[in-house]
Structures are given as C-alpha cells and as structure tokens.
C-alpha cells in the first residue's frame, strides 16, 4: 500500500504499474499531496495493462479532460482494478470531463466499488442534471459494479428519479447527507425496494429530509427479499445537521450543537414523522424476513410508537437495531426487552431509567448501548436489578448515566454472584465524581478480583465522543 511519497514518487509508481509489480496492490495519493493532472494522466495510463493494482484512491485532486481520457481508456482495458475513488468537489462541473470517465466506466468489466462522495455532481451550471444523466446511463451499462457511494453531493428528488432505475443491480448504495425529499423517497421505494428485480442489499439514506417519504420507503419493505441493511438516521426533518457542515459553520458558539439537539428532541413534526416511520416498519416486518440491520437514530421516535414495531420484530430477521437519540423511556425499554431475537441494541441518549435498565439487562442481547440515559438510582432498590444469571450480554455501555457509588456496589454484587455471566466489556465512563473516586477504585478492584472483564470507567464526559455510537 502506498499513501504518498517524496520527490520522484510518481516516476516510481508509474514504473511499478508498467512493470506490473505484484507488491503494488493499493495506491492512495493523499489529497494534500501536490500532484499535477499530467502526473495523474501518466498513472492512469499505466493502469491499462496492470493486473495487480486492486485499489486506487485519488480523491481530492483536480482532474482534466486529458488525464481522464487516459483513465477512461485504461478502464476499458483493465479488469483487475476493484475499488476507485477519484476527483474533488468540482468533478461534476464539467460534463465533458465527467462524460469521458463515464465512457470508461460503462465498458469496464472489473470494478466493484466506486466512491463519488462529495464530487459536486449537481454543480454543472449549464445543465443541472446532465452529469446525473451521464452517470445513470453508464451505471445501466456496467455489469460488475456492486457498491456506489454518492453521499454529500446535494442530490435532490430530480436526481434520484433519474438515478434510481439505474441502480437496481447494485448491492450497496450510500445516498446519505444529500437533499432527498418525499419524491426521491418514493422513487427509491419503487425502484430499489418494491421492485422484485432489485438486488440492493444495503441502503444508507441517512441525513436526508424524507419527512413523510420515510414511511413510504419503510412500507415498501413489506415484500422485499434482498435488503439486509437499512440506515435511516435523521430522515424526518428538513433541518441540516450541524455535524455535517464544515467547521466554519459551527463557530456560532460552543452551545449551538446542544441547542440544536434539544430543539430536535422537542420538534413535534419530527416526532409525528418518526412515529409514523416506526409504525410503518412494524407493519412491513410482519412479512419481511430479509432485513437484519436497522438504523433509526435521531428520528424523534416515542415509546408509544414501538408497539407495532416490537410486535413483529421477534418474527423478523432483524438482529441489530439502533435507536439512539430518540424519545424512548422505560416503557419503550420494556417493549424492546421482550424481543429475544435481537443481538445488538443501541439506545444511547434517550430517557431510559433504572427500571428499563434492569429489564434490558435480562435479555438475549449481546450488546446493549445506553450511553447518556439516566439509569442511575438502581442502588436504592435492589429489586430493579434481578439476578441476571441468564443474561447473554457481552458488551454493556452505561457511560454518562448519573451512576453513583451506591449503584456501582449494587451492580458489583450482582456481577460477583455470576450475574450477566458473559459480560466481557463494561463501559462506565462519565459517571464517577471526584468525591467518590476512592470508593469506586476499591469497588472496582473487588470486582476485578472476582471477575475477568475489561472495564472503562475513569473517563470524564468531556473526554468522551458522544456524537457517535460505539463501533461494531
């Protein structure tokens, strides 16, 4: 793998490509490295007869007609390159340049993954959708491509109506962080979900203002047999997430993100569409037996909307459910605790208390994420934590939950009596206060003397990244 280089690097790469060096299987030219379009053209031209390079990353670099013409010709000859990421945010401005690339892509017989994130696909001022039409035409002709990333391109409903029919043979599609609305959602539902010939297995439509279109897309799952992963994070609001904006847009004050999050939690329009989305999914899962991973973070979903969803979840194939940053309380936790087929449940930053915590622990889950709730207080009432000898949980995140030492002692007593017997990782950062530090130290030592597990508990809330759920 090559990530950059000093002077003479381009000559070395070209020589390796021309000589078909088996050691050069991945070439990643970092965006901040200075490289001319002439140099890129030499690299692209050398790829034509190469049989060992599998991955080419040249994202963030300016492209012109001459160098893209070399790439296009190489794509028609090369059938061993598997992954391609190229161009900067102006790639879509010039339809002639983009068209040359599409000619090569249409004829290529080896590429599997194409990354066109943030390439300005709607930036052609003369004809807004010309580049979109070119892309759709070459996608319809290409027979090997399986994965396509079109995130952060400001794609709108018109774009999706053009692209959707050409994407049915793909397996994995990322359309997150665009401007797709209700009409676009309807086009995706008809072409990629309801369409029996669609092969799409993973669809990420997160951070788009689908509004009522979110429910339309969810309902289309009823008879779908191909989709395995559906990511619908923050799809019921037309507001732009500040987290997706460049740093300059976030300089309004340190409290701006917190205020934005709080506004979303109380946004009744968001909750209206979020609840409708949950109910539509529930109805679809009555017959859908293929979907296994479902992400619904930040959609204003309330506990009362989980009735329909939980009713059919246990009969579905869903094993991973993410509901971070919604409006779920102990009632919702109780409903979810009865789904014995779930293995990964993310409920961070909701309103779950000690009662819901106890019920969720006594399940077949392997991972339970409760970061940023309010589960503390169970130390006062031991009945809130049953013996948990049959709990299947292996990883538990209860960071930032107002857990005090009394709660910790109650939990340690359960764990030392072989409660939660499979627990291997316990994350509790952001709970302990300085005044209780010595007590926590002693109790944690007692726990580790009797149980073997990894425990993370000394981090402060300000040291923790609470913007993202824990890794899989």
XYZ file of C-alpha atoms in Angstrom:
472
model
C 0.000 0.000 0.000
C 1.324 3.450 -0.939
C -0.029 6.583 0.741
C 2.073 9.415 -0.606
C 5.706 9.965 -1.314
C 8.641 12.252 -1.754
C 10.158 13.626 -4.942
C 10.235 11.021 -7.670
C 7.248 9.160 -6.250
C 5.184 9.467 -9.433
C 8.018 8.058 -11.548
C 8.318 5.152 -9.118
C 4.578 4.434 -9.139
C 4.405 4.580 -12.938
C 7.388 2.225 -13.225
C 5.789 -0.246 -10.793
C 2.484 -0.126 -12.664
C 4.107 -0.549 -16.063
C 6.215 -3.467 -14.826
C 3.133 -4.985 -13.158
C 4.814 -5.119 -9.756
C 2.816 -7.629 -7.644
C 3.680 -5.658 -4.491
C 1.684 -2.614 -5.647
C -1.911 -3.641 -4.961
C -3.170 -0.370 -3.457
C -2.293 3.213 -4.360
C -3.626 6.032 -2.162
C -2.457 9.528 -3.080
C -3.434 11.785 -0.195
C -5.467 14.880 -1.086
C -2.927 17.309 0.396
C -0.107 15.901 -1.726
C 0.671 18.118 -4.719
C 0.236 16.249 -7.966
C -0.494 17.655 -11.406
C -3.094 16.428 -13.869
C -0.222 15.458 -16.171
C 1.219 13.221 -13.482
C -2.195 11.718 -12.787
C -2.546 11.053 -16.509
C 0.707 9.078 -16.508
C -0.542 6.980 -13.584
C -3.937 6.419 -15.190
C -2.340 5.407 -18.497
C -0.041 2.894 -16.768
C -3.028 1.168 -15.159
C -4.326 -0.038 -18.533
C -2.160 -3.156 -18.746
C -1.574 -3.647 -14.995
C -3.035 -6.794 -13.387
C -2.120 -6.369 -9.692
C -3.442 -2.956 -8.608
C -6.783 -3.510 -6.863
C -7.451 -0.184 -5.127
C -6.904 3.353 -6.435
C -7.640 6.377 -4.234
C -7.021 9.798 -5.791
C -9.835 11.705 -4.116
C -9.411 15.434 -3.606
C -7.335 16.019 -6.741
C -8.278 18.156 -9.740
C -8.939 16.258 -12.959
C -8.958 17.486 -16.538
C -10.023 16.034 -19.888
C -6.552 14.764 -20.825
C -5.904 12.749 -17.660
C -9.485 11.438 -17.538
C -9.198 10.344 -21.153
C -6.225 8.184 -20.109
C -8.247 6.759 -17.220
C -11.233 6.071 -19.442
C -9.090 4.127 -21.904
C -7.477 2.158 -19.063
C -10.858 1.282 -17.603
C -11.851 -0.290 -20.905
C -8.688 -2.450 -20.818
C -8.234 -3.193 -17.127
C -10.429 -5.777 -15.393
C -8.453 -6.220 -12.147
C -8.951 -2.798 -10.525
C -11.690 -3.298 -7.900
C -12.002 -0.024 -5.959
C -11.887 3.524 -7.316
C -12.181 6.893 -5.568
C -11.304 9.950 -7.636
C -11.884 13.658 -8.191
C -12.602 16.637 -5.961
C -15.750 18.627 -5.219
C -15.712 20.153 -8.731
C -15.595 16.846 -10.628
C -19.227 17.280 -11.704
C -18.828 20.832 -13.034
C -17.575 19.841 -16.477
C -19.883 17.410 -18.237
C -17.284 16.686 -20.927
C -14.710 15.565 -18.365
C -17.231 13.535 -16.404
C -18.596 12.075 -19.618
C -15.162 10.728 -20.557
C -14.994 8.968 -17.205
C -18.466 7.504 -17.732
C -17.450 6.087 -21.103
C -14.710 4.059 -19.449
C -16.915 3.033 -16.539
C -19.645 1.780 -18.873
C -17.186 -0.516 -20.650
C -15.239 -1.642 -17.573
C -15.565 -5.300 -16.567
C -13.815 -5.462 -13.207
C -14.625 -2.524 -10.929
C -16.667 -3.445 -7.842
C -16.660 -0.326 -5.668
C -16.945 3.295 -6.836
C -16.699 6.185 -4.370
C -18.027 9.530 -5.658
C -18.697 11.180 -2.306
C -18.653 14.992 -2.416
C -17.883 15.300 -6.122
C -20.275 18.159 -6.965
C -22.492 16.067 -9.204
C -25.058 18.871 -9.419
C -22.540 21.696 -9.898
C -22.857 21.949 -13.692
C -24.316 25.445 -14.116
C -25.287 24.988 -17.780
C -27.372 21.855 -17.301
C -28.046 20.838 -13.701
C -28.816 17.185 -14.374
C -26.517 16.490 -17.338
C -23.882 14.738 -15.221
C -26.596 12.765 -13.411
C -27.917 11.503 -16.744
C -24.392 10.521 -17.815
C -23.856 8.612 -14.576
C -27.217 6.845 -14.839
C -26.518 5.783 -18.422
C -23.129 4.256 -17.613
C -24.457 2.532 -14.464
C -27.111 0.869 -16.610
C -24.403 -0.475 -18.924
C -21.840 -1.578 -16.335
C -22.248 -5.216 -15.268
C -19.698 -5.604 -12.458
C -20.145 -2.631 -10.124
C -21.593 -3.625 -6.728
C -21.039 -0.658 -4.410
C -21.677 3.033 -5.052
C -21.115 5.960 -2.688
C -22.907 9.182 -3.692
C -23.008 10.826 -0.252
C -22.647 14.618 0.103
C -23.480 15.582 -3.466
C -26.587 17.709 -2.759
C -28.634 15.208 -4.759
C -32.300 16.207 -4.876
C -35.522 14.460 -5.852
C -34.924 15.049 -9.555
C -31.502 13.417 -9.322
C -32.862 10.351 -7.564
C -35.691 9.920 -10.063
C -33.031 9.747 -12.797
C -30.581 7.528 -10.916
C -32.865 5.066 -9.124
C -33.776 2.904 -12.172
C -30.066 2.530 -12.987
C -29.068 1.354 -9.501
C -31.182 -1.792 -9.182
C -28.258 -4.140 -9.928
C -26.028 -2.667 -7.219
C -25.649 -4.381 -3.843
C -24.634 -1.451 -1.636
C -25.678 2.200 -2.062
C -24.813 5.228 0.086
C -27.041 8.268 -0.507
C -26.550 9.883 2.890
C -26.199 13.625 3.518
C -27.967 14.812 0.382
C -31.168 16.807 -0.221
C -33.535 13.945 -0.968
C -37.170 14.573 -0.052
C -40.528 12.837 -0.340
C -40.489 12.421 -4.126
C -36.998 10.976 -4.041
C -38.017 8.581 -1.285
C -40.942 7.441 -3.401
C -38.632 6.795 -6.374
C -36.258 4.773 -4.184
C -39.173 2.799 -2.738
C -40.482 1.872 -6.176
C -37.172 1.134 -7.891
C -34.943 -0.293 -5.146
C -37.307 -1.767 -2.534
C -40.648 -2.752 -4.073
C -39.051 -3.765 -7.354
C -38.668 -7.561 -7.296
C -35.693 -7.404 -9.660
C -33.712 -5.085 -7.387
C -30.587 -6.681 -5.905
C -29.792 -3.949 -3.354
C -28.680 -5.433 -0.035
C -27.594 -2.277 1.811
C -29.061 1.216 1.544
C -27.949 4.275 3.514
C -30.405 7.164 3.155
C -29.408 8.920 6.397
C -29.397 12.700 6.834
C -31.996 13.450 4.183
C -35.266 15.254 4.831
C -37.574 12.484 3.665
C -40.371 13.562 6.046
C -43.479 11.513 5.143
C -41.406 9.802 2.455
C -39.598 7.881 5.201
C -42.793 5.928 5.931
C -43.383 5.318 2.226
C -39.922 3.828 1.904
C -40.427 1.727 5.052
C -43.781 0.382 3.855
C -42.162 -0.762 0.620
C -40.159 -3.308 2.640
C -43.254 -5.460 3.048
C -42.429 -7.807 0.166
C -38.731 -7.034 -0.274
C -36.439 -10.081 -0.218
C -32.996 -8.608 -0.921
C -32.330 -5.724 1.504
C -30.276 -6.702 4.552
C -29.134 -3.331 5.912
C -31.231 -0.146 6.035
C -29.779 3.041 7.531
C -32.334 5.793 8.124
C -30.626 8.096 10.617
C -32.208 11.556 10.896
C -34.644 11.317 7.967
C -37.775 13.014 9.335
C -36.639 16.628 9.387
C -35.657 19.104 6.707
C -33.156 20.726 9.086
C -29.485 20.360 8.203
C -27.388 18.534 10.775
C -24.628 20.845 12.012
C -22.356 17.826 12.315
C -22.321 17.509 8.522
C -21.272 21.098 7.923
C -17.690 22.360 7.598
C -16.015 23.785 10.739
C -16.736 27.385 9.740
C -20.454 26.713 10.050
C -20.022 25.555 13.626
C -18.370 28.689 15.002
C -21.560 30.262 16.303
C -20.869 29.205 19.857
C -19.994 26.176 21.885
C -23.645 25.586 22.850
C -25.033 25.632 19.316
C -24.917 21.858 18.804
C -26.538 21.219 22.181
C -29.300 23.720 21.404
C -29.859 22.090 18.008
C -30.118 18.626 19.589
C -32.561 19.880 22.213
C -34.700 21.535 19.560
C -34.904 18.268 17.656
C -35.939 16.364 20.767
C -38.962 18.638 21.189
C -39.816 19.049 17.496
C -43.359 17.687 17.182
C -43.196 17.498 13.383
C -40.129 15.300 13.695
C -41.894 13.107 16.228
C -45.005 12.866 14.037
C -42.996 11.545 11.083
C -40.678 9.490 13.302
C -43.565 7.671 14.973
C -45.147 7.046 11.585
C -41.848 5.623 10.359
C -41.630 3.217 13.312
C -45.197 2.026 12.779
C -44.698 1.574 9.025
C -41.605 -0.501 9.682
C -43.522 -2.616 12.166
C -46.213 -3.397 9.628
C -43.640 -4.209 6.933
C -41.721 -6.548 9.248
C -44.819 -8.706 9.609
C -43.939 -10.199 6.226
C -40.354 -9.071 5.600
C -37.892 -11.835 6.535
C -34.686 -10.492 4.965
C -33.829 -7.236 6.775
C -31.259 -7.851 9.526
C -29.753 -4.439 10.409
C -31.896 -1.358 11.028
C -30.620 2.117 11.999
C -33.223 4.650 13.159
C -31.193 7.125 15.218
C -32.345 10.714 15.745
C -35.900 10.473 14.403
C -37.955 11.662 17.389
C -39.491 8.202 17.867
C -41.518 7.815 21.077
C -42.104 4.690 23.148
C -45.774 4.608 22.206
C -44.822 4.148 18.551
C -42.851 0.980 19.291
C -45.929 -1.227 19.812
C -46.259 -2.182 16.165
C -42.512 -2.405 15.625
C -41.837 -4.698 18.586
C -44.903 -6.792 17.793
C -43.288 -8.132 14.638
C -39.556 -7.731 15.367
C -39.291 -11.119 17.066
C -40.637 -12.821 13.945
C -38.322 -10.922 11.621
C -34.635 -11.405 10.772
C -33.562 -8.158 12.467
C -30.660 -8.745 14.861
C -29.287 -5.186 15.055
C -31.467 -2.196 15.971
C -30.172 1.323 16.548
C -32.477 3.879 18.154
C -30.007 6.403 19.500
C -31.232 9.963 20.229
C -34.952 9.313 20.127
C -37.639 9.794 22.818
C -37.701 6.336 24.346
C -38.324 5.857 28.070
C -38.783 2.856 30.384
C -42.000 1.834 28.642
C -40.155 1.570 25.344
C -37.279 -0.255 27.009
C -39.742 -2.763 28.418
C -41.195 -3.436 24.973
C -37.749 -3.899 23.438
C -36.613 -6.220 26.239
C -39.160 -8.789 25.097
C -37.575 -9.190 21.647
C -35.422 -12.286 22.111
C -34.068 -12.306 18.558
C -32.175 -9.008 18.857
C -28.429 -9.225 19.458
C -27.269 -5.597 19.124
C -29.409 -2.798 20.596
C -28.264 0.822 20.654
C -30.399 3.162 22.805
C -27.904 5.890 23.670
C -29.169 9.374 24.584
C -32.800 8.517 25.244
C -34.736 8.797 28.534
C -34.343 5.310 29.987
C -34.165 4.966 33.763
C -33.246 2.288 36.296
C -36.385 0.206 35.683
C -35.857 -0.032 31.954
C -32.167 -0.735 32.515
C -32.938 -3.783 34.652
C -35.335 -5.190 32.067
C -32.929 -4.682 29.188
C -30.146 -6.452 31.052
C -32.218 -9.616 31.410
C -32.278 -10.403 27.674
C -30.594 -12.338 24.872
C -28.752 -9.237 23.671
C -25.001 -9.458 23.107
C -24.509 -5.671 23.016
C -26.537 -3.050 24.875
C -25.759 0.648 24.403
C -27.289 3.049 26.930
C -24.811 5.926 26.893
C -26.288 9.227 28.040
C -29.537 7.978 29.596
C -30.462 8.183 33.298
C -30.241 4.614 34.569
C -28.625 5.605 37.871
C -30.605 5.033 41.070
C -30.950 1.267 40.995
C -28.739 1.010 44.069
C -31.620 2.272 46.224
C -33.908 -0.586 45.202
C -32.153 -3.961 44.709
C -35.263 -5.371 43.002
C -34.500 -3.210 39.966
C -31.550 -5.480 39.207
C -32.610 -9.141 39.097
C -30.007 -11.880 39.483
C -29.384 -11.778 35.709
C -27.927 -15.284 35.620
C -29.441 -15.906 32.179
C -28.401 -12.575 30.623
C -26.485 -13.010 27.354
C -24.912 -9.540 27.292
C -21.222 -9.429 26.378
C -20.729 -5.662 25.969
C -22.502 -3.010 28.007
C -22.186 0.770 27.656
C -23.714 2.798 30.518
C -21.428 5.819 30.288
C -22.786 9.199 31.469
C -25.829 7.806 33.293
C -25.677 9.525 36.700
C -24.500 6.318 38.317
C -23.218 6.846 41.865
C -21.164 4.559 44.078
C -24.252 3.054 45.696
C -25.404 1.953 42.238
C -21.965 0.576 41.460
C -21.982 -1.513 44.633
C -25.379 -2.990 43.750
C -24.140 -3.873 40.265
C -20.918 -5.407 41.566
C -22.887 -7.613 43.953
C -24.887 -8.973 41.023
C -21.782 -9.495 38.890
C -19.880 -11.275 41.666
C -22.793 -13.694 42.020
C -22.274 -14.553 38.335
C -24.955 -12.221 37.070
C -24.512 -11.290 33.399
C -22.096 -14.250 33.093
C -20.896 -13.484 29.559
C -20.004 -9.819 30.182
C -16.514 -9.090 28.826
C -16.565 -5.290 28.342
C -18.197 -2.778 30.693
C -18.079 0.899 29.718
C -18.989 3.322 32.523
C -17.050 6.482 31.701
C -18.508 9.825 32.722
C -20.218 8.665 35.921
C -17.753 8.847 38.805
C -17.296 12.158 40.601
C -14.046 13.179 42.279
C -15.532 12.885 45.763
C -16.299 9.185 45.184
C -13.130 8.274 43.314
C -11.518 6.285 46.157
C -14.723 4.328 46.779
C -15.022 3.476 43.098
C -11.367 2.410 42.993
C -11.884 -0.018 45.871
C -15.132 -1.443 44.497
C -13.721 -1.879 41.014
C -10.711 -3.695 42.481
C -13.071 -6.034 44.318
C -14.976 -6.722 41.100
C -11.830 -7.450 39.077
C -10.584 -9.780 41.788
C -13.677 -11.921 41.297
C -14.489 -11.490 37.580
C -12.402 -11.299 34.419
C -13.515 -8.470 32.152
C -12.406 -5.166 30.653
C -13.799 -2.094 32.415
C -13.607 1.511 31.207
C -14.801 3.913 33.877
C -12.394 6.809 34.592
C -13.100 8.940 31.543
C -14.947 12.212 32.112
C -17.967 13.140 29.968
C -15.960 15.929 28.313
C -13.305 13.409 27.278
C -15.824 11.188 25.523
C -17.102 11.448 21.961
C -20.863 11.299 22.437
C -21.624 12.155 18.824
C -21.269 8.621 17.547
C -22.426 5.216 18.761
C -19.742 2.708 19.757
C -18.085 0.693 16.971
C -19.484 -2.671 15.942
